[in-house]
Amino acid sequence: MARRGMMKLGMSMRGLGYHPAAWRHPEVPADGTLRFDHYAHNAQMAERGLFDMIFFADGIGLRERDEPRGSLARSGYELVEMEPLTLLPALAVLTKNIGLVTTASTTYNEPYHVARKFATLDLISGGRAGWNIVTSWSEAEAKNFNREEHLDYDTRYERAAEFVEVVKGLWDCWEPDSLVYDKEGGLFYDERRMHLLNHRGKHFQVRGPLNVAGMPQGRPVLVQAGASEPGREIAAATADVVYAAADSLQAAKTYYDDVKGRMAKHGRDWDDLKIMPGVRTIVAATRAEAQAKFDRLQDLTDPLVGLARVYAALGDLTGFDIDGPVPEPQREAEVRSSTERIMQRARSQNLTIRQLYKQIVGGGFYLIGTASDVVDGLQEWYEAEACDGFNILPPYLPGCCDDFVEFITPELQRRGLFRKAYEGRTLRENLGLKPHVNRHAEERARSAAAE
Amino acid sequence: MARRGMMKLGMSMRGLGYHPAAWRHPEVPADGTLRFDHYAHNAQMAERGLFDMIFFADGIGLRERDEPRGSLARSGYELVEMEPLTLLPALAVLTKNIGLVTTASTTYNEPYHVARKFATLDLISGGRAGWNIVTSWSEAEAKNFNREEHLDYDTRYERAAEFVEVVKGLWDCWEPDSLVYDKEGGLFYDERRMHLLNHRGKHFQVRGPLNVAGMPQGRPVLVQAGASEPGREIAAATADVVYAAADSLQAAKTYYDDVKGRMAKHGRDWDDLKIMPGVRTIVAATRAEAQAKFDRLQDLTDPLVGLARVYAALGDLTGFDIDGPVPEPQREAEVRSSTERIMQRARSQNLTIRQLYKQIVGGGFYLIGTASDVVDGLQEWYEAEACDGFNILPPYLPGCCDDFVEFITPELQRRGLFRKAYEGRTLRENLGLKPHVNRHAEERARSAAAE
C-alpha cells in the first residue's frame, strides 16, 4: 500500500548519542558535548541528509541520584553539554535549510524570555526555529531553581498551558505589516497594528508587546511529547509536531489515530500535525555487521552504569555477581510499580544481572541491519499510517548520524519515501504546515469582510 | 606624557546606533535590528578594526511611556531588535578574535540560566564571552514579568549581588582537570574535582553543579556600570570592565582614581579592572564635513520624539510653537529634580523648544571632527589616566562603525595608542587580564602547599 506524500525526519542531537556507553566508543569524541565542531559536523551532516530538523532535548540540572556510588561519574551521559538555545543560533549560521528545534522548560522560565529567544532564532535562521514545550519534573532541576521539590503534575501542566498561551500572544503583538519604516514621514511603526498583550492569568501577568517582531515563520514551530490524556488533547489542539514514544507498531497506530481523531473538534486538519516516533538506527553493509556494532556498544556499558539503571526498582546490587541471577529487590528499592515488572522479566527469561541491565540500557525502538532492513522497518510504520515520519535517536554520534545520511537516506529516496531536495525555505514549509496567521490581522480581515 | 600600554576599545552595537534619529538616516537600514546581516556586518567590521569587544545593551520591554501621544511609533529606537544572548553565538561563528559582551538582567532572570548561557557562549566562541551585569529598573520591564512596579533599589542590588555570587560559584563547580574522559577505565569525570554549589541565600537556593564545563576563559569577563557609591565598591571588588559615564575629563579622572583606589583593599591590582567611558564619534575628512554629518542627524529628529525627551521634566509641549521659547513646565511634568535643571539651561541660553530637545537628543560625550581631532580627544583622556580605553557609542550604524575602523583606528595605531594585531586568543587575554583561577583548584593548591 503506497501512502501519499513523504515522511518527515528529525535528528535528535543531544550529547554524544542516546546509548549511555556512547562516550566510550572509539569513534566518539568523549569531549564532543563541549566542542562546537562536534555539533557543527552533526548539524551539517543532517542537513546534507535533507532532514527536516535537528532537535535538542535539554535538562537544567544533573541527575540528583548517583547510586550506586560512583555511577554518575562513569555515565558520561547528560552531564556537561552546551545550552541548546545558545548553541542553535551558531548552528543556524552554518546551515541553510534544516529546522532548529530545542526544548525549553515552562517550569523554570519566563514566557517573555522564551518568546524573545525563539523569535530571535527564527530571524537569524530565516524561519527555521522550533520550540519543544516541556515541563520539568526532576528534583535535580528543582534544586537549581530555589525549590526543594519539583512542582506537582497539575500545577506544572496548568502553568505550562498558560505559559504557551502567553508566548503565542507575545509572538502576535506585531502584525506582519506593522513596521512601516517610513523615513520620509518619520513613522517607524503603525500604532494600529501593534497590540499590547495585557495578559493577567493565574501564573503570569505580561503586558507586552514583545520587543522582537518580523519572524519569517510568523510563529516558530511548536513541538510536544503528549503521551498522557491531557497531553494528547493539547497536542491535538495546538502542536505542529509530536515526538511520540514507539513501543510497537500497533500501539503507535492506536496513538496516531487517537490524537489525529481529536483534531477536527479543534478546527484543525489531519495534516496540521506531524507525529514522529523516536527510533534508534544502526546500519551496516550486512546484518551481522550491524548487530556487531550494536553488541560492541552494549559491551562498553560500565557495570556500575548498568546497575544505576535498575537501582530505583531493585536497590543496590553491587554486592552481587553480575553474571549471576537477578536477586530479590534490595531494601533501598523505591519505585514499586516498575519493580514487579522488571522482576517478572528477569524471572521469565532467566536473566543474569548483566543481561537484565543490558536489555534496559539497549532498550527502545531499535532498527538494526542493512539499509534495506532499516528502511523496511520505517516504511512499514509509515505506510501503516502509524506516524508521519520519525525522530531519529542516534545511539552514538557522529557515527549513527553519518551512517544514516550515507546509507539510509538514499534508500528512502530510492523508494520514494523521502525528499530529494528541500521543498521550502522555512521549517514550517518543509514540514508541509500551513502558514501562521496573526490573530490580529485575522480579526481585522474578518471585521472588514463583515462590513 | 606618554602612557605605557595600549587603550582598550569596545563597540556598542545596540540597534541602529545611539542617536534616536539614526533610523531615518539615508544610509541606515531601518529594518536592520531584525536583519542578521546588519549585525554581522558591524561585528566583522569592528573585528577588522581590532576592537577588544562588541557590546549589546539590552532591555526586556518597550518603554512604558508613549508621551506625547504618538511619539513612540516615531522613535524607531529600542523598539524591536534581536535578543543579544541569542544573537552573539551566531556572531561568534563569523568572527575569530573579538570579544562578545551582552547585558543580562539579574532582576528577572535565574542565575542557573545565565551561568549556562554565558558558559556556552564562551565555549562556542573559544573564550570571548562577557556579561554586563545590570538590574532592571523600569515599569515597562516589571510589567512583562508578573509585577506592577519594579523592585526598589536596595532589593534590586541585594538580589544582583547574590545573583552574581551564585553564577560565579556555578562557573567554578568543575575544576579545569575534572573531566578525565578515560574511555579505557570507564571514568568520565573525577568526583573529587566536581563540586556542588549548595547555595542557600536570601534570594536564591541553587544546588548545582552547572551542567556546562570547560570554558576557555574559566570565567567569562564581568562588566558593570557602577556609578553609584555601592556600584563603585562592587566594581572595585569584582568587575573586569566598567562602562563609565563621561561627563568631563575632570569628572572621569576623579571617578577613575576613586574606583582604582578602592581595589587594593580587595586584593586586586590597578590593572585588573579596565575603565572604559562611552564616547560618540563622528569623523570626516574635514571638521566642517564632520559637523555637517552631525547636524544632518540632528535635523532628522522628529519633533514628537524630541518633545518626548522633555516630557517627564516639562510635560506636554505639543501645543506650543517649537521654534518659540521654552514655556513654564506643564501640569503633567513629574520629575522635579530634572525640571529645574532643564529650565535653567533653557533660560540661561535663551533656547527655543527645538534647540532644547536637540541639545538633549544630541547630548553625551561627542568627538566630532577629522581623525586627528577625534584621536586628540581620545588620547587626551587616555594619557591623563582618566580611563583605560573607550566604549564607542556609534550615533548611527553601520556608518559610524565603518568610519571608525577606516579612519580612526589607523590614526590610533600610528600614534602607538592601539594594537596592530590581537595579542591573545581570548577576550581576557586581549584585555590584559589575569587568567581566572578556579576556587577549588586554588584551595587544593593551598592545602597541598601547607602540608
mmCIF file of C-alpha atoms in Angstrom, chain B residues 44-300:
data_model
loop_
_atom_site.group_PDB
_atom_site.id
_atom_site.type_symbol
_atom_site.label_atom_id
_atom_site.label_comp_id
_atom_site.label_asym_id
_atom_site.label_seq_id
_atom_site.Cartn_x
_atom_site.Cartn_y
_atom_site.Cartn_z
ATOM 1 C CA GLN B 44 33.008 41.854 11.343
ATOM 2 C CA MET B 45 33.895 45.497 10.784
ATOM 3 C CA ALA B 46 34.662 46.002 14.476
ATOM 4 C CA GLU B 47 36.882 42.937 14.346
ATOM 5 C CA ARG B 48 38.657 44.300 11.291
ATOM 6 C CA GLY B 49 39.295 47.371 13.449
ATOM 7 C CA LEU B 50 40.789 45.094 16.151
ATOM 8 C CA PHE B 51 38.244 46.152 18.774
ATOM 9 C CA ASP B 52 38.529 44.255 22.044
ATOM 10 C CA MET B 53 34.809 43.593 22.047
ATOM 11 C CA ILE B 54 31.398 44.333 20.720
ATOM 12 C CA PHE B 55 28.745 45.057 23.307
ATOM 13 C CA PHE B 56 24.965 44.902 23.362
ATOM 14 C CA ALA B 57 22.939 46.850 25.866
ATOM 15 C CA ASP B 58 19.554 45.253 26.344
ATOM 16 C CA GLY B 59 16.085 45.821 27.730
ATOM 17 C CA ILE B 60 13.301 43.351 28.310
ATOM 18 C CA GLY B 61 10.384 45.543 27.446
ATOM 19 C CA LEU B 62 9.299 48.517 25.429
ATOM 20 C CA ARG B 63 9.364 51.898 27.119
ATOM 21 C CA GLU B 64 6.148 52.207 29.100
ATOM 22 C CA ARG B 65 5.725 55.855 28.334
ATOM 23 C CA ASP B 66 4.467 56.968 24.948
ATOM 24 C CA GLU B 67 4.076 60.649 25.586
ATOM 25 C CA PRO B 68 3.315 62.862 23.950
ATOM 26 C CA ARG B 69 0.839 60.619 22.143
ATOM 27 C CA GLY B 70 2.361 59.000 19.066
ATOM 28 C CA SER B 71 5.978 59.718 19.886
ATOM 29 C CA LEU B 72 6.923 56.065 20.458
ATOM 30 C CA ALA B 73 5.836 54.996 16.970
ATOM 31 C CA ARG B 74 8.088 57.723 15.539
ATOM 32 C CA SER B 75 11.163 56.960 17.627
ATOM 33 C CA GLY B 76 12.457 53.834 15.893
ATOM 34 C CA TYR B 77 14.687 53.313 18.899
ATOM 35 C CA GLU B 78 14.898 50.303 21.218
ATOM 36 C CA LEU B 79 11.600 49.026 19.883
ATOM 37 C CA VAL B 80 12.172 45.730 18.126
ATOM 38 C CA GLU B 81 15.570 44.093 17.980
ATOM 39 C CA MET B 82 17.199 40.709 18.325
ATOM 40 C CA GLU B 83 17.758 39.246 21.786
ATOM 41 C CA PRO B 84 21.534 39.641 22.211
ATOM 42 C CA LEU B 85 22.331 36.413 24.062
ATOM 43 C CA THR B 86 20.735 34.528 21.161
ATOM 44 C CA LEU B 87 22.444 36.759 18.603
ATOM 45 C CA LEU B 88 26.004 36.600 19.943
ATOM 46 C CA PRO B 89 26.561 32.854 19.359
ATOM 47 C CA ALA B 90 25.689 33.413 15.713
ATOM 48 C CA LEU B 91 28.142 36.319 15.525
ATOM 49 C CA ALA B 92 30.763 34.119 17.221
ATOM 50 C CA VAL B 93 30.769 31.891 14.151
ATOM 51 C CA LEU B 94 31.510 34.837 11.846
ATOM 52 C CA THR B 95 34.355 36.247 13.941
ATOM 53 C CA LYS B 96 37.549 34.880 15.458
ATOM 54 C CA ASN B 97 39.068 37.292 17.929
ATOM 55 C CA ILE B 98 36.635 39.937 19.041
ATOM 56 C CA GLY B 99 35.003 39.734 22.468
ATOM 57 C CA LEU B 100 31.233 39.198 22.658
ATOM 58 C CA VAL B 101 29.595 41.035 25.513
ATOM 59 C CA THR B 102 25.962 41.497 26.369
ATOM 60 C CA THR B 103 23.770 42.732 29.139
ATOM 61 C CA ALA B 104 21.671 40.238 31.065
ATOM 62 C CA SER B 105 19.466 41.419 33.893
ATOM 63 C CA THR B 106 19.769 39.997 37.386
ATOM 64 C CA THR B 107 16.273 41.157 38.226
ATOM 65 C CA TYR B 108 14.142 38.924 36.002
ATOM 66 C CA ASN B 109 16.484 36.002 35.344
ATOM 67 C CA GLU B 110 17.615 32.944 37.234
ATOM 68 C CA PRO B 111 21.362 32.508 37.882
ATOM 69 C CA TYR B 112 21.402 28.926 36.600
ATOM 70 C CA HIS B 113 20.172 30.015 33.163
ATOM 71 C CA VAL B 114 22.571 32.941 32.962
ATOM 72 C CA ALA B 115 25.546 30.836 34.046
ATOM 73 C CA ARG B 116 24.734 28.158 31.452
ATOM 74 C CA LYS B 117 24.205 30.528 28.564
ATOM 75 C CA PHE B 118 27.365 32.571 29.062
ATOM 76 C CA ALA B 119 29.373 29.390 29.654
ATOM 77 C CA THR B 120 28.039 28.050 26.360
ATOM 78 C CA LEU B 121 28.861 31.301 24.572
ATOM 79 C CA ASP B 122 32.381 31.093 25.948
ATOM 80 C CA LEU B 123 32.739 27.551 24.568
ATOM 81 C CA ILE B 124 31.307 28.396 21.140
ATOM 82 C CA SER B 125 33.465 31.493 20.777
ATOM 83 C CA GLY B 126 36.671 29.948 22.064
ATOM 84 C CA GLY B 127 36.821 32.203 25.124
ATOM 85 C CA ARG B 128 35.302 35.504 24.084
ATOM 86 C CA ALA B 129 32.201 35.846 26.282
ATOM 87 C CA GLY B 130 31.467 38.761 28.588
ATOM 88 C CA TRP B 131 28.487 39.523 30.805
ATOM 89 C CA ASN B 132 27.362 43.067 31.535
ATOM 90 C CA ILE B 133 25.623 42.783 34.894
ATOM 91 C CA VAL B 134 22.612 45.072 35.308
ATOM 92 C CA THR B 135 19.450 45.383 37.322
ATOM 93 C CA SER B 136 16.116 46.234 35.684
ATOM 94 C CA TRP B 137 14.517 49.396 36.966
ATOM 95 C CA SER B 138 11.718 50.195 34.517
ATOM 96 C CA GLU B 139 7.999 49.675 34.931
ATOM 97 C CA ALA B 140 7.810 48.501 31.330
ATOM 98 C CA GLU B 141 10.015 45.554 32.196
ATOM 99 C CA ALA B 142 8.331 44.810 35.515
ATOM 100 C CA LYS B 143 5.010 44.508 33.699
ATOM 101 C CA ASN B 144 6.392 41.818 31.407
ATOM 102 C CA PHE B 145 7.480 39.795 34.440
ATOM 103 C CA ASN B 146 4.423 39.484 36.656
ATOM 104 C CA ARG B 147 4.883 42.718 38.546
ATOM 105 C CA GLU B 148 3.149 46.075 38.661
ATOM 106 C CA GLU B 149 6.187 48.027 39.765
ATOM 107 C CA HIS B 150 9.888 47.463 39.541
ATOM 108 C CA LEU B 151 11.768 46.306 42.644
ATOM 109 C CA ASP B 152 13.121 49.001 44.911
ATOM 110 C CA TYR B 153 16.769 49.949 44.650
ATOM 111 C CA ASP B 154 18.018 48.086 47.720
ATOM 112 C CA THR B 155 16.253 44.847 46.857
ATOM 113 C CA ARG B 156 17.494 45.008 43.265
ATOM 114 C CA TYR B 157 21.087 45.473 44.349
ATOM 115 C CA GLU B 158 20.910 42.877 47.087
ATOM 116 C CA ARG B 159 19.465 40.387 44.624
ATOM 117 C CA ALA B 160 22.067 41.331 42.000
ATOM 118 C CA ALA B 161 24.975 40.802 44.395
ATOM 119 C CA GLU B 162 23.691 37.363 45.399
ATOM 120 C CA PHE B 163 22.896 36.510 41.775
ATOM 121 C CA VAL B 164 26.468 37.224 40.695
ATOM 122 C CA GLU B 165 27.904 35.169 43.547
ATOM 123 C CA VAL B 166 25.747 32.209 42.515
ATOM 124 C CA VAL B 167 26.749 32.491 38.874
ATOM 125 C CA LYS B 168 30.444 32.653 39.773
ATOM 126 C CA GLY B 169 30.017 29.655 42.029
ATOM 127 C CA LEU B 170 28.300 27.675 39.274
ATOM 128 C CA TRP B 171 31.109 28.504 36.858
ATOM 129 C CA ASP B 172 33.621 27.047 39.332
ATOM 130 C CA CYS B 173 31.798 23.743 40.003
ATOM 131 C CA TRP B 174 34.024 21.785 37.644
ATOM 132 C CA GLU B 175 37.756 22.150 38.176
ATOM 133 C CA PRO B 176 39.718 22.507 34.930
ATOM 134 C CA ASP B 177 41.031 18.938 35.108
ATOM 135 C CA SER B 178 37.814 17.369 36.411
ATOM 136 C CA LEU B 179 36.810 15.852 33.075
ATOM 137 C CA VAL B 180 39.163 12.933 32.532
ATOM 138 C CA TYR B 181 37.398 11.139 29.629
ATOM 139 C CA ASP B 182 39.077 7.836 30.479
ATOM 140 C CA LYS B 183 37.415 5.536 27.951
ATOM 141 C CA GLU B 184 39.527 2.528 28.909
ATOM 142 C CA GLY B 185 38.854 2.799 32.613
ATOM 143 C CA GLY B 186 35.266 3.954 32.085
ATOM 144 C CA LEU B 187 35.668 7.146 34.103
ATOM 145 C CA PHE B 188 34.151 10.303 32.608
ATOM 146 C CA TYR B 189 34.950 12.706 35.439
ATOM 147 C CA ASP B 190 36.877 12.761 38.664
ATOM 148 C CA GLU B 191 34.372 13.065 41.504
ATOM 149 C CA ARG B 192 36.910 14.790 43.744
ATOM 150 C CA ARG B 193 37.132 17.677 41.274
ATOM 151 C CA MET B 194 33.419 18.275 40.780
ATOM 152 C CA HIS B 195 31.785 20.411 43.458
ATOM 153 C CA LEU B 196 28.175 21.036 44.305
ATOM 154 C CA LEU B 197 27.426 24.676 44.999
ATOM 155 C CA ASN B 198 24.735 24.143 47.655
ATOM 156 C CA HIS B 199 23.994 27.860 47.774
ATOM 157 C CA ARG B 200 21.248 28.794 50.225
ATOM 158 C CA GLY B 201 20.772 32.538 50.314
ATOM 159 C CA LYS B 202 18.011 35.071 50.758
ATOM 160 C CA HIS B 203 17.033 35.265 47.090
ATOM 161 C CA PHE B 204 18.335 32.007 45.662
ATOM 162 C CA GLN B 205 18.777 28.370 46.580
ATOM 163 C CA VAL B 206 20.910 26.667 43.968
ATOM 164 C CA ARG B 207 22.401 23.230 44.425
ATOM 165 C CA GLY B 208 24.412 22.841 41.220
ATOM 166 C CA PRO B 209 26.599 21.671 39.678
ATOM 167 C CA LEU B 210 26.289 23.591 36.421
ATOM 168 C CA ASN B 211 25.779 21.200 33.510
ATOM 169 C CA VAL B 212 28.334 23.049 31.380
ATOM 170 C CA ALA B 213 32.088 22.978 31.969
ATOM 171 C CA GLY B 214 35.420 23.647 30.330
ATOM 172 C CA MET B 215 35.048 27.330 29.419
ATOM 173 C CA PRO B 216 38.222 28.558 27.706
ATOM 174 C CA GLN B 217 38.261 31.677 29.879
ATOM 175 C CA GLY B 218 37.461 29.740 33.044
ATOM 176 C CA ARG B 219 35.076 32.567 33.729
ATOM 177 C CA PRO B 220 33.508 34.972 31.208
ATOM 178 C CA VAL B 221 34.579 38.603 31.572
ATOM 179 C CA LEU B 222 32.407 40.562 34.031
ATOM 180 C CA VAL B 223 31.304 44.053 33.070
ATOM 181 C CA GLN B 224 29.450 46.631 35.157
ATOM 182 C CA ALA B 225 28.358 50.228 35.079
ATOM 183 C CA GLY B 226 29.000 51.169 38.681
ATOM 184 C CA ALA B 227 28.351 54.902 39.042
ATOM 185 C CA SER B 228 26.740 54.913 42.496
ATOM 186 C CA GLU B 229 28.663 54.523 45.754
ATOM 187 C CA PRO B 230 27.811 50.812 46.191
ATOM 188 C CA GLY B 231 28.278 50.313 42.450
ATOM 189 C CA ARG B 232 31.831 51.671 42.644
ATOM 190 C CA GLU B 233 32.646 49.384 45.532
ATOM 191 C CA ILE B 234 31.310 46.293 43.725
ATOM 192 C CA ALA B 235 33.183 47.260 40.570
ATOM 193 C CA ALA B 236 36.425 47.673 42.501
ATOM 194 C CA ALA B 237 35.873 44.328 44.202
ATOM 195 C CA THR B 238 34.801 42.162 41.284
ATOM 196 C CA ALA B 239 34.430 43.731 37.814
ATOM 197 C CA ASP B 240 36.848 43.148 34.940
ATOM 198 C CA VAL B 241 35.495 46.081 32.925
ATOM 199 C CA VAL B 242 33.473 49.156 33.826
ATOM 200 C CA TYR B 243 31.443 51.107 31.290
ATOM 201 C CA ALA B 244 31.660 54.546 32.819
ATOM 202 C CA ALA B 245 29.808 57.748 32.099
ATOM 203 C CA ALA B 246 31.830 60.531 30.525
ATOM 204 C CA ASP B 247 30.686 63.925 31.689
ATOM 205 C CA SER B 248 34.041 65.690 31.541
ATOM 206 C CA LEU B 249 37.701 64.793 31.628
ATOM 207 C CA GLN B 250 37.966 66.021 35.198
ATOM 208 C CA ALA B 251 34.963 64.014 36.359
ATOM 209 C CA ALA B 252 36.232 60.930 34.550
ATOM 210 C CA LYS B 253 39.667 61.278 36.143
ATOM 211 C CA THR B 254 38.147 61.654 39.590
ATOM 212 C CA TYR B 255 35.962 58.594 39.034
ATOM 213 C CA TYR B 256 38.901 56.599 37.686
ATOM 214 C CA ASP B 257 41.166 57.369 40.631
ATOM 215 C CA ASP B 258 38.368 56.702 43.082
ATOM 216 C CA VAL B 259 37.434 53.277 41.742
ATOM 217 C CA LYS B 260 41.007 52.155 41.104
ATOM 218 C CA GLY B 261 41.958 53.374 44.579
ATOM 219 C CA ARG B 262 39.404 51.015 46.111
ATOM 220 C CA MET B 263 40.913 47.912 44.513
ATOM 221 C CA ALA B 264 43.928 47.305 46.745
ATOM 222 C CA LYS B 265 41.808 46.551 49.783
ATOM 223 C CA HIS B 266 40.087 43.809 47.752
ATOM 224 C CA GLY B 267 43.485 42.302 46.936
ATOM 225 C CA ARG B 268 43.377 43.458 43.333
ATOM 226 C CA ASP B 269 45.941 45.216 41.200
ATOM 227 C CA TRP B 270 45.330 48.528 39.418
ATOM 228 C CA ASP B 271 45.339 46.776 36.037
ATOM 229 C CA ASP B 272 42.831 44.081 36.984
ATOM 230 C CA LEU B 273 39.988 46.405 36.012
ATOM 231 C CA LYS B 274 39.536 48.345 32.754
ATOM 232 C CA ILE B 275 37.508 51.536 32.952
ATOM 233 C CA MET B 276 36.009 52.497 29.596
ATOM 234 C CA PRO B 277 33.837 55.613 29.290
ATOM 235 C CA GLY B 278 31.312 55.840 26.475
ATOM 236 C CA VAL B 279 32.085 58.192 23.586
ATOM 237 C CA ARG B 280 30.182 59.061 20.425
ATOM 238 C CA THR B 281 32.390 59.651 17.406
ATOM 239 C CA ILE B 282 31.645 61.286 14.068
ATOM 240 C CA VAL B 283 34.580 61.577 11.703
ATOM 241 C CA ALA B 284 35.082 63.035 8.221
ATOM 242 C CA ALA B 285 37.842 64.399 6.013
ATOM 243 C CA THR B 286 37.319 67.897 7.374
ATOM 244 C CA ARG B 287 35.867 69.352 10.544
ATOM 245 C CA ALA B 288 33.125 71.055 8.589
ATOM 246 C CA GLU B 289 32.073 67.808 6.952
ATOM 247 C CA ALA B 290 32.012 66.014 10.261
ATOM 248 C CA GLN B 291 29.916 68.760 11.797
ATOM 249 C CA ALA B 292 27.571 68.627 8.801
ATOM 250 C CA LYS B 293 27.128 64.883 9.360
ATOM 251 C CA PHE B 294 26.148 65.514 12.936
ATOM 252 C CA ASP B 295 23.820 68.399 12.071
ATOM 253 C CA ARG B 296 22.081 66.294 9.455
ATOM 254 C CA LEU B 297 21.351 63.624 12.035
ATOM 255 C CA GLN B 298 20.093 66.210 14.497
ATOM 256 C CA ASP B 299 17.808 67.687 11.847
ATOM 257 C CA LEU B 300 16.264 64.259 11.263
#
